Tab-separated table of C-alpha atoms and ligand atoms in Angstrom:
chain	number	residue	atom	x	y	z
B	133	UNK	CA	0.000	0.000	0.000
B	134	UNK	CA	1.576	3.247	-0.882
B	135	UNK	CA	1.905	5.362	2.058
B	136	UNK	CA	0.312	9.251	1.923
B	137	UNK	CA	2.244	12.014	2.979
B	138	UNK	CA	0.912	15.392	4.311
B	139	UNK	CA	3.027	18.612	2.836
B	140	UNK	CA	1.918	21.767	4.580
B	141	UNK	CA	3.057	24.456	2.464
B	142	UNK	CA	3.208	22.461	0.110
B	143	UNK	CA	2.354	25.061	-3.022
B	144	UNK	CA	5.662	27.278	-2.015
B	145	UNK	CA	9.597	26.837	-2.541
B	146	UNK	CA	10.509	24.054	-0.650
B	147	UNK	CA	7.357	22.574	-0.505
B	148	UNK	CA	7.004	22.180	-4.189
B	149	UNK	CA	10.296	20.524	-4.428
B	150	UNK	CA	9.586	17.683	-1.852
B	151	UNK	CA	6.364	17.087	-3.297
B	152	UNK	CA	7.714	16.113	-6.545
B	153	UNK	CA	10.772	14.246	-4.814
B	154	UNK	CA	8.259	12.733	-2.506
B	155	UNK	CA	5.700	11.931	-5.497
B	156	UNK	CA	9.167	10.352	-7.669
B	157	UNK	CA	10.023	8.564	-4.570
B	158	UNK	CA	6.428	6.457	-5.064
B	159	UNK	CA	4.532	7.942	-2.514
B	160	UNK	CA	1.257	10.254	-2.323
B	161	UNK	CA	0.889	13.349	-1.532
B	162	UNK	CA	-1.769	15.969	-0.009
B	163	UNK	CA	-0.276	19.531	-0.693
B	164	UNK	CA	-2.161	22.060	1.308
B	165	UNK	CA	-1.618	25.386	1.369
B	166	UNK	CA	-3.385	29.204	2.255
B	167	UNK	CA	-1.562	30.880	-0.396
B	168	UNK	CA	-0.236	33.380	1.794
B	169	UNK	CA	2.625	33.585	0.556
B	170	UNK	CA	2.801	32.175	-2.997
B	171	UNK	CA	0.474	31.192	-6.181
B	172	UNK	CA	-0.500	28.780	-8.345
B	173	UNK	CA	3.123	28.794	-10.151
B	174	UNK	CA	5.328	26.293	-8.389
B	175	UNK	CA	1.897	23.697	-8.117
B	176	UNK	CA	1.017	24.089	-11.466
B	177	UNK	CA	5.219	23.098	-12.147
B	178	UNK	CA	4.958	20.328	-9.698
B	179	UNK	CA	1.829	18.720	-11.874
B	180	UNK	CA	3.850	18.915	-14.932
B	181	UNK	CA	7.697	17.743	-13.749
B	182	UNK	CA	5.595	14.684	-12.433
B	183	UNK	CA	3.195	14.218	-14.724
B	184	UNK	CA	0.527	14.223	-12.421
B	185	UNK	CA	-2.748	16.012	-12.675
B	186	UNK	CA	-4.388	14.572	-9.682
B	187	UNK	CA	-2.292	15.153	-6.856
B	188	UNK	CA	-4.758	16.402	-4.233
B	189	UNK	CA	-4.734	20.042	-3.322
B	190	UNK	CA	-6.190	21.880	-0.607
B	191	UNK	CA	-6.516	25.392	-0.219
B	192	UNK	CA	-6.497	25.973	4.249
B	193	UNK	CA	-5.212	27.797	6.751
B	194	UNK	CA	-3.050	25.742	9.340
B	195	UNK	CA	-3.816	28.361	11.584
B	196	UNK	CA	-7.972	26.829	11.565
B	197	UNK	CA	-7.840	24.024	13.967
B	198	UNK	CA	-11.501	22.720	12.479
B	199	UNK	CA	-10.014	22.709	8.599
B	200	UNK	CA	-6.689	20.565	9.884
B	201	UNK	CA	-9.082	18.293	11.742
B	202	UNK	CA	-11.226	18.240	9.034
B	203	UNK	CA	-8.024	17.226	6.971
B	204	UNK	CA	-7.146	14.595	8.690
B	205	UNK	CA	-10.638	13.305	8.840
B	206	UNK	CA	-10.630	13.456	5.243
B	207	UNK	CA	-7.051	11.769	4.374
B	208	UNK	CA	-5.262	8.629	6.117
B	209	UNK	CA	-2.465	10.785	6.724
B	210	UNK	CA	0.982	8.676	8.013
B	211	UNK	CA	3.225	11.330	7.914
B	212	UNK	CA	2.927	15.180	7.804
B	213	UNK	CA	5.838	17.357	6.473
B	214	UNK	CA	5.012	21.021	8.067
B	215	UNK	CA	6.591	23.842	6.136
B	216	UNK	CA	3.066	26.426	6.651
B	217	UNK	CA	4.937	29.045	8.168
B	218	UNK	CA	5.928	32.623	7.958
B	219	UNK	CA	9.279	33.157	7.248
B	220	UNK	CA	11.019	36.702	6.820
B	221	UNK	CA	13.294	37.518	9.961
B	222	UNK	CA	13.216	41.326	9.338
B	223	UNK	CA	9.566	41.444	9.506
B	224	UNK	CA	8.767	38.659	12.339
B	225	UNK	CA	11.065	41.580	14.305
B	226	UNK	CA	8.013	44.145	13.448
B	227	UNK	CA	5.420	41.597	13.887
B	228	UNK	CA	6.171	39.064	16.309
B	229	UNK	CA	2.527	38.879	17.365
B	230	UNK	CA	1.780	37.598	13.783
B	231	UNK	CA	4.367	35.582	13.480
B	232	UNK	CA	3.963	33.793	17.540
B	233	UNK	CA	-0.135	32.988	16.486
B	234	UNK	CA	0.854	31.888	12.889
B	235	UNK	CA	4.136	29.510	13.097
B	236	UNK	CA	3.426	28.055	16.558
B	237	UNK	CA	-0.316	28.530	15.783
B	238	UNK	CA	-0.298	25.836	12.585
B	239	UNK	CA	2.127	23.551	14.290
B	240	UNK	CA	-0.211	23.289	17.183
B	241	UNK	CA	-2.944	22.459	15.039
B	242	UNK	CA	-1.173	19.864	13.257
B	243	UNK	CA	-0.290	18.062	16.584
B	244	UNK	CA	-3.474	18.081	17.961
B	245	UNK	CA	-5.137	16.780	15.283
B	246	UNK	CA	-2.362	14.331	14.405
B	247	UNK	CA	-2.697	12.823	17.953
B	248	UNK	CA	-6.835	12.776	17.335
B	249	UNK	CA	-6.122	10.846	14.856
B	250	UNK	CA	-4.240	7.466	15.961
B	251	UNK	CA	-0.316	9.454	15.850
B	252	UNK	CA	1.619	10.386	13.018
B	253	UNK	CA	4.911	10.686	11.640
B	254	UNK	CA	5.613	14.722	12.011
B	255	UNK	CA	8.763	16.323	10.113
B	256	UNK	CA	9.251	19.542	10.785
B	257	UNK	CA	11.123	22.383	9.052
B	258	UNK	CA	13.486	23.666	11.107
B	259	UNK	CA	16.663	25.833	10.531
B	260	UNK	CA	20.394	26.506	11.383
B	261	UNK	CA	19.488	29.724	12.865
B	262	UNK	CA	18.599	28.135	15.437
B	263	UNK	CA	22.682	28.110	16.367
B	264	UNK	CA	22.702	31.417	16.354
B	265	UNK	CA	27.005	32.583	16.261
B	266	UNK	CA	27.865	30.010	17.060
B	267	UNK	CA	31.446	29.538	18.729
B	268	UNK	CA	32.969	26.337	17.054
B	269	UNK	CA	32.215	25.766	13.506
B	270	UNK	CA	31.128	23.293	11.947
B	271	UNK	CA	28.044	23.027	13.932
B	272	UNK	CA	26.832	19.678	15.090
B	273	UNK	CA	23.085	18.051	16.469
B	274	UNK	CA	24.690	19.173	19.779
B	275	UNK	CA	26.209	22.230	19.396
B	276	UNK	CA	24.435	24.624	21.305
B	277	UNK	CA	21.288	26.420	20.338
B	278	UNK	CA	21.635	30.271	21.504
B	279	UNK	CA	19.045	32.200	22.438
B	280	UNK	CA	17.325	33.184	18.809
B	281	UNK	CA	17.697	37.061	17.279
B	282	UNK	CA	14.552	36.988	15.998
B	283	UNK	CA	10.620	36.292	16.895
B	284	UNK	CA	11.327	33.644	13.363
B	285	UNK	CA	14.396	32.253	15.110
B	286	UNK	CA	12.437	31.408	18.201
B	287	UNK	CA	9.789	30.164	16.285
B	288	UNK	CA	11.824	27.683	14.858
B	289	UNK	CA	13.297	26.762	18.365
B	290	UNK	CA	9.793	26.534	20.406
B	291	UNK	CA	8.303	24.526	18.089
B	292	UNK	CA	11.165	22.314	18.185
B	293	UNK	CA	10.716	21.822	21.818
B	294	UNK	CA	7.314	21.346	21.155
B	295	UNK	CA	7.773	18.598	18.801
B	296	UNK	CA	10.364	16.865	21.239
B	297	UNK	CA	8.069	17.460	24.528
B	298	UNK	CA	4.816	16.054	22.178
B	299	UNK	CA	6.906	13.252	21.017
B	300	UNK	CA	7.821	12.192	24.721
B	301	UNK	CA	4.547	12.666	26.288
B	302	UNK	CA	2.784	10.906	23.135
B	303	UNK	CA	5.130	7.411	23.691
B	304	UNK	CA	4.863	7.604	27.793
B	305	UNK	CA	0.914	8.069	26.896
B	306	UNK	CA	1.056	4.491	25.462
B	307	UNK	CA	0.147	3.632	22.028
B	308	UNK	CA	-2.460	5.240	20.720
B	309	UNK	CA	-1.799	9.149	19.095
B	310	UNK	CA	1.676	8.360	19.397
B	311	UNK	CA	3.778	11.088	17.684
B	312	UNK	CA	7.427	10.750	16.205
B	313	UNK	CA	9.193	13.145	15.395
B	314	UNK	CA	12.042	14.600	13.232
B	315	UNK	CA	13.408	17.939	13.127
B	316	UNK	CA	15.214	18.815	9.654
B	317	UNK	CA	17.823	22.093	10.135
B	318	UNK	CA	18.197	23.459	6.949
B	319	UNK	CA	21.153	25.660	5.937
B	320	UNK	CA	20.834	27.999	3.213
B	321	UNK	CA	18.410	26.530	0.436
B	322	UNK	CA	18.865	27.950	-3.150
B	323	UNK	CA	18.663	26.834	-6.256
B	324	UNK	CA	15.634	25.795	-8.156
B	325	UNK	CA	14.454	22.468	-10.036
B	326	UNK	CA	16.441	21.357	-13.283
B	327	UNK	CA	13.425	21.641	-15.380
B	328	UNK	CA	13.354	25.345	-14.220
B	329	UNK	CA	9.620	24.643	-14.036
B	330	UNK	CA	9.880	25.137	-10.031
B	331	UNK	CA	11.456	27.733	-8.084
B	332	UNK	CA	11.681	30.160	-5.376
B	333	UNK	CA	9.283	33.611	-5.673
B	334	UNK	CA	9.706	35.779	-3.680
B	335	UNK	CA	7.258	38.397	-3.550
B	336	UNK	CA	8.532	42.141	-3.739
B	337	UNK	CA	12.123	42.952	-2.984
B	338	UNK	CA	14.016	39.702	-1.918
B	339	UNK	CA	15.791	39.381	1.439
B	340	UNK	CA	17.621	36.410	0.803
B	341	UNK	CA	21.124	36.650	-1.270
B	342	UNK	CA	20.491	34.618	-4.361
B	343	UNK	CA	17.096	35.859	-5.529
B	344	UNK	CA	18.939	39.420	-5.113
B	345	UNK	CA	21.285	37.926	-6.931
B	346	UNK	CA	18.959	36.484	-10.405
B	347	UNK	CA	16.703	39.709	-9.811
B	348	UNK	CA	19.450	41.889	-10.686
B	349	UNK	CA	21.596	39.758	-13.259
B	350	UNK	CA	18.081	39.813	-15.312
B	351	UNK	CA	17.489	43.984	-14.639
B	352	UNK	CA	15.072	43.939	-11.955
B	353	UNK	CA	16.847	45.433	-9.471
B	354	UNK	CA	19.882	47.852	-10.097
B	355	UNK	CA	22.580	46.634	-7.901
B	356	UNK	CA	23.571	43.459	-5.201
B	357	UNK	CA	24.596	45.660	-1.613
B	358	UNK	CA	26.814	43.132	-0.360
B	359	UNK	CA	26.067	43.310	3.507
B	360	UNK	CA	29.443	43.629	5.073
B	361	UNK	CA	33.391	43.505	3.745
B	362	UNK	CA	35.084	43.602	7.180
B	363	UNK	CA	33.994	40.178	8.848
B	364	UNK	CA	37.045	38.436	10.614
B	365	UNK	CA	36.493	35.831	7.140
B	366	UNK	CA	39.185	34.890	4.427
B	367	UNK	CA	37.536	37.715	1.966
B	368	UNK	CA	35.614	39.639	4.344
B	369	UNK	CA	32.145	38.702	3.710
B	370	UNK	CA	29.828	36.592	5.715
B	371	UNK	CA	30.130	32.741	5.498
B	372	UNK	CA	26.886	30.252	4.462
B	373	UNK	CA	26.533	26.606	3.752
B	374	UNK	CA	24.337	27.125	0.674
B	375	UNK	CA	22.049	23.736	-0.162
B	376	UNK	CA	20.953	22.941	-3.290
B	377	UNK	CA	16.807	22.942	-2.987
B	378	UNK	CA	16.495	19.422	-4.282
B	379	UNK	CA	19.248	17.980	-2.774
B	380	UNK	CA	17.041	19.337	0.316
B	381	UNK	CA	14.019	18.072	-0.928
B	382	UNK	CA	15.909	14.268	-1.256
B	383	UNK	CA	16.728	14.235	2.488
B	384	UNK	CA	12.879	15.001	3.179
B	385	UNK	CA	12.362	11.800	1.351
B	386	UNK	CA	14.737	9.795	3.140
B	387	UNK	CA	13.472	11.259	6.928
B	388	UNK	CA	10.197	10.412	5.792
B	389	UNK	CA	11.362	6.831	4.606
B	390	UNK	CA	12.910	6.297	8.532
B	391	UNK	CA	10.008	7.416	10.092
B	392	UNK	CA	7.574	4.919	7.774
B	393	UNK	CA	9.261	2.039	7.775
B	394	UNK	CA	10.739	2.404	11.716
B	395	UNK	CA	14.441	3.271	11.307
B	396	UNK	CA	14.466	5.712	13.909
B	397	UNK	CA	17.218	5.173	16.837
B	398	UNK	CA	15.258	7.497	19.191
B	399	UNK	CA	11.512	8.926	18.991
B	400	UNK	CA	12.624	12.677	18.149
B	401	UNK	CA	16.205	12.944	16.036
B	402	UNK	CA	17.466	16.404	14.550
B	403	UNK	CA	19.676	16.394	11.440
B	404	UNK	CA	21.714	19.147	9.882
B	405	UNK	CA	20.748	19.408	6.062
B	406	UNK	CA	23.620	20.920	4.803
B	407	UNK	CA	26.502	20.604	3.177
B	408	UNK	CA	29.637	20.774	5.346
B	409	UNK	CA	30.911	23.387	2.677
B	410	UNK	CA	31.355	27.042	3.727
B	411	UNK	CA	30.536	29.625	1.008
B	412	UNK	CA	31.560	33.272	1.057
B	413	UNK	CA	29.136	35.747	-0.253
B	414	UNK	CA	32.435	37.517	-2.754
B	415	UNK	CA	32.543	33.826	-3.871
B	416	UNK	CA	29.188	32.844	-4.604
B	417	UNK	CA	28.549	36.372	-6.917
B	418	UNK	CA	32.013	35.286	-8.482
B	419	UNK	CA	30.856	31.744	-9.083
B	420	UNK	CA	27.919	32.950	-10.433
B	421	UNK	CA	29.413	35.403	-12.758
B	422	UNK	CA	31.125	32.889	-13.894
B	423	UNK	CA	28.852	29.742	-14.256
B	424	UNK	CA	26.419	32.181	-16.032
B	425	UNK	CA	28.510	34.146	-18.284
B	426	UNK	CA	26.833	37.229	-16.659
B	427	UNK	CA	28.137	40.740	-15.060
B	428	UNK	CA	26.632	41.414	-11.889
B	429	UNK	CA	26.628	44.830	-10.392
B	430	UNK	CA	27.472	45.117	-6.803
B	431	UNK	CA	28.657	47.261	-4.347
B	432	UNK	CA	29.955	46.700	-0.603
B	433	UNK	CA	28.013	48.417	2.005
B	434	UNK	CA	28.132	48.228	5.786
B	435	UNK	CA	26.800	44.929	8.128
B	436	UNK	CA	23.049	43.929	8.085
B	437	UNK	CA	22.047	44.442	11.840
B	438	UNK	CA	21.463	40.606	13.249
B	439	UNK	CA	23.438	38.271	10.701
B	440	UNK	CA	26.429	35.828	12.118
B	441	UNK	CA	29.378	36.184	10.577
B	442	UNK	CA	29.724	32.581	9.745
B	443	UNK	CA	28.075	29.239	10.012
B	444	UNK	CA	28.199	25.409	8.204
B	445	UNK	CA	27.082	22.369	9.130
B	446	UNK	CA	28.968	18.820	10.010
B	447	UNK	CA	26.988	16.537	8.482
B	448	UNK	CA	28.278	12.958	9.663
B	449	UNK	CA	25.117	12.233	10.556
B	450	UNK	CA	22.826	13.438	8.481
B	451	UNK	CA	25.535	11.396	5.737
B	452	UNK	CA	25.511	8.445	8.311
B	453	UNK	CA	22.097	7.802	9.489
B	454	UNK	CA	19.685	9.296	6.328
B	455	UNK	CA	22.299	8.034	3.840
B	456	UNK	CA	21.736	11.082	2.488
B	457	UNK	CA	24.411	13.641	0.988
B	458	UNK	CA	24.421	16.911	-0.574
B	459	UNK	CA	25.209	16.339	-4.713
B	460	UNK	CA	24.774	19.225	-6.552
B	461	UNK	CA	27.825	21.558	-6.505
B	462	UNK	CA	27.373	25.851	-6.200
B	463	UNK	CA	27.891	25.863	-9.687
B	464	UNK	CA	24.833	23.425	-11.032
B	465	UNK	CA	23.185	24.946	-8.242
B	466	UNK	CA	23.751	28.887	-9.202
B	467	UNK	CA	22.947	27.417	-13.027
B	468	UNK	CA	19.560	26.105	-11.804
B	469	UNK	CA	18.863	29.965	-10.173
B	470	UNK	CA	19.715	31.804	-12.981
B	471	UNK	CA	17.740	29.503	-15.310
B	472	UNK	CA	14.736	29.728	-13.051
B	473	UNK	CA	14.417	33.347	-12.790
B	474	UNK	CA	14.704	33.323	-17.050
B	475	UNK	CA	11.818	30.911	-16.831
B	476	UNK	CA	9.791	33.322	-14.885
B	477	UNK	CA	10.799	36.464	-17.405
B	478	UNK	CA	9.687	34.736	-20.118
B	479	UNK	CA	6.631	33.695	-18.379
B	480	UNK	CA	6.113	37.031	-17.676
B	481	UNK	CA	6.146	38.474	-21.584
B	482	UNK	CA	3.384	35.583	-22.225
Z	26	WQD	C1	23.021	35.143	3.135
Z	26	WQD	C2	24.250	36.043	3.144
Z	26	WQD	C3	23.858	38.244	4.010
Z	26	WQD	C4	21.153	39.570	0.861
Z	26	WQD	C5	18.179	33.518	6.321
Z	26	WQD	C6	17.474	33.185	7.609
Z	26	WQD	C7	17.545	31.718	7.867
Z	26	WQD	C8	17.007	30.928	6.717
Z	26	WQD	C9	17.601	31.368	5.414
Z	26	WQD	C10	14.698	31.381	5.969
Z	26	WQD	C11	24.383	36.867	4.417
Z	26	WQD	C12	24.233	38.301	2.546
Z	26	WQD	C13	22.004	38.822	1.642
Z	26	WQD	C14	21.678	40.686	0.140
Z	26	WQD	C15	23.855	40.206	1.037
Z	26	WQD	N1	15.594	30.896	6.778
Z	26	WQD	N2	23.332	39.128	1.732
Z	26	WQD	N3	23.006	40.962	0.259
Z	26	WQD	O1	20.516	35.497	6.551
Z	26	WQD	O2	21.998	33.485	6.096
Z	26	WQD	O3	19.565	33.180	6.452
Z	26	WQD	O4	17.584	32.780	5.274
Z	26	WQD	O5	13.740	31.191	5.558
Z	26	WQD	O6	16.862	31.426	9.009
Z	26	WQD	O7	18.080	33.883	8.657
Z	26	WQD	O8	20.325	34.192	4.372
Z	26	WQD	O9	20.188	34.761	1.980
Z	26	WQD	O10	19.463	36.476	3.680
Z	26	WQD	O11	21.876	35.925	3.457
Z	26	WQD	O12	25.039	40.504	1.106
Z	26	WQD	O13	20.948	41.415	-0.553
Z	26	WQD	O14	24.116	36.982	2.083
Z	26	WQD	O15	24.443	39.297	4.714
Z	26	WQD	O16	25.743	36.955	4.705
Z	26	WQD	P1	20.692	34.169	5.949
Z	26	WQD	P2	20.384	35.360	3.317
């Protein structure tokens, strides 16, 4: 019997990409979604990368308790990947409020309803920020977390806790509703599907580095401010471990795969998804100057209040446990950017 998977979020970046890794792997999917935060695009992408016209889609709110229980009530759900969530640091620091009822909102929701209905296999998406600057580098599982820098940042950490403290009461409970769980820290995601049919859209001006990056190589924005040349780095700019998206999306598959078929060594595990490689940001404009055959315009300017100077991941385990590994180099990578955000200009003059 194939098995049906649950991908909250499931119509944005990352969600698109494990649904068709998920889909390719031979399971099904439910993508819901409240379109907050994307449209139709990346779904519409997913349907035609897999071929599939009938993956189920459902248009709800996380956030309404009575639609996720109706979900589950609807769906024989065995595990749930939850990526609903808001996810812009700058403005969870203006609107914590929002972002407290929305990303621990949803997860709640999720739980409860999970739980209602006989237990479930719960990945969450989590994130290196949680490590904060942290003091020895590569960060491991146990390096410390440090207290987050933003209301986003402690999202990501409380609902971690909540997972693990669900998790343990769920199993002492006995078995019925019994929840495992796994906590996925992603690095820096980037990149977009080969097909260029699926990719990251970020709506108005970008916060992250590489849709900066493709928005101004194709003349949508003037000019890349490179946050920072004075960090105690080897060129002076802040340090990343940038993940390819799908190579991301595969180690979704392979958590999910664990949970299912009852691989875990412990109820609750964490795993760094990265990949062990630290990235400047001088390098990755130069790499992608290069792999592109395109000038960029940048200039320097000072420090963006709140980022580390550096962090990347070990990922022993992650290699170890998931047998999972990051493939795709920051070349193919920066390729599969660059020929995303041409697939959305010519979309555009349609
Ligand atoms: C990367 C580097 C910037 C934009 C954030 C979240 C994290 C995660 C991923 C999100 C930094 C520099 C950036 C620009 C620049 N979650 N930069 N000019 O801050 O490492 O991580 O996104 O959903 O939780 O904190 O990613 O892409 O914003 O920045 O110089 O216009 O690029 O200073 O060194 P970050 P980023």
């Amino acid at each position: 019997m194939k098995k049906t998977v649950l991908v909250s979020g499931g119509a944005g970046y990352i969600g698109s990409h494990v649904t068709v890794e998920l889909i390719e792997a031979g399971y099904d999917v439910v993508v819901a979604d409240n379109m907050s935060n994307c449209d139709m695009t990346c779904f519409e992408g997913v349907k035609k990368i897999t071929g599939r016209e009938d993956i189920p889609f459902v248009k709800m709110d996380f956030c309404d308790a009575a639609a996720v229980e109706d979900l589950f009530g609807r769906f024989k759900i065995d595990a749930v990947i939850h990526f609903a969530a808001f996810k812009a640091v700058g403005e969870s620091v203006a609107k914590p409020v929002m972002y407290y009822k929305n990303n621990l909102g949803s997860f709640l929701n999720v739980l409860e309803a999970a739980q209602a209905h006989g237990g479930c296999n719960v990945l969450f998406s989590s994130s290196a920020t949680v490590y904060g600057e942290a003091e020895k580098l590569p960060v491991t599982e146990q390096s410390p977390r440090l207290p987050a820098t933003s209301p986003y940042g402690n999202t990501k950490q409380i609902c971690e806790d909540i997972l693990r403290d669900t998790v343990k009461a769920t199993h002492a409970a006995g078995a019925t509703g019994a929840i495992n769980g796994i906590a996925l820290r992603y690095f820096n995601p980037i990149g977009a599907h080969p097909s260029a049919l699926i990719g990251e859209l970020p709506r108005g001006v970008p916060n992250n580095l590489v849709p900066f990056i493709t928005q101004t190589a194709i003349g949508k924005r003037e000019c890349l401010s490179i946050f920072g040349n004075d960090y105690p780095t080897p060129d002076g700019t802040c340090l990343r471990d940038y993940i390819d998206v799908v190579d991301l999306a595969k180690a979704h598959v392979v958590a999910v795969a664990r949970m299912l078929n009852g691989k875990m060594k412990a109820d609750y595990e964490i795993f760094n998804v990265g990949t062990g490689r630290p990235v400047s940001v001088a390098e990755l404009v130069n790499s992608f100057e290069k792999v592109n055959g395109v000038k960029l315009n940048y200039r320097f300017v000072d420090r963006r209040p709140g980022d580390v100077t550096a962090i990347w991941a070990e990922t022993s385990l992650a290699n170890e446990e998931l047998g999972w590994k990051a493939e795709r180099s920051v070349e193919q990578t920066l390729a599969s950017a660059w020929a995303w955000e041409k697939h959305i200009a010519e979309s555009n003059k349609k």
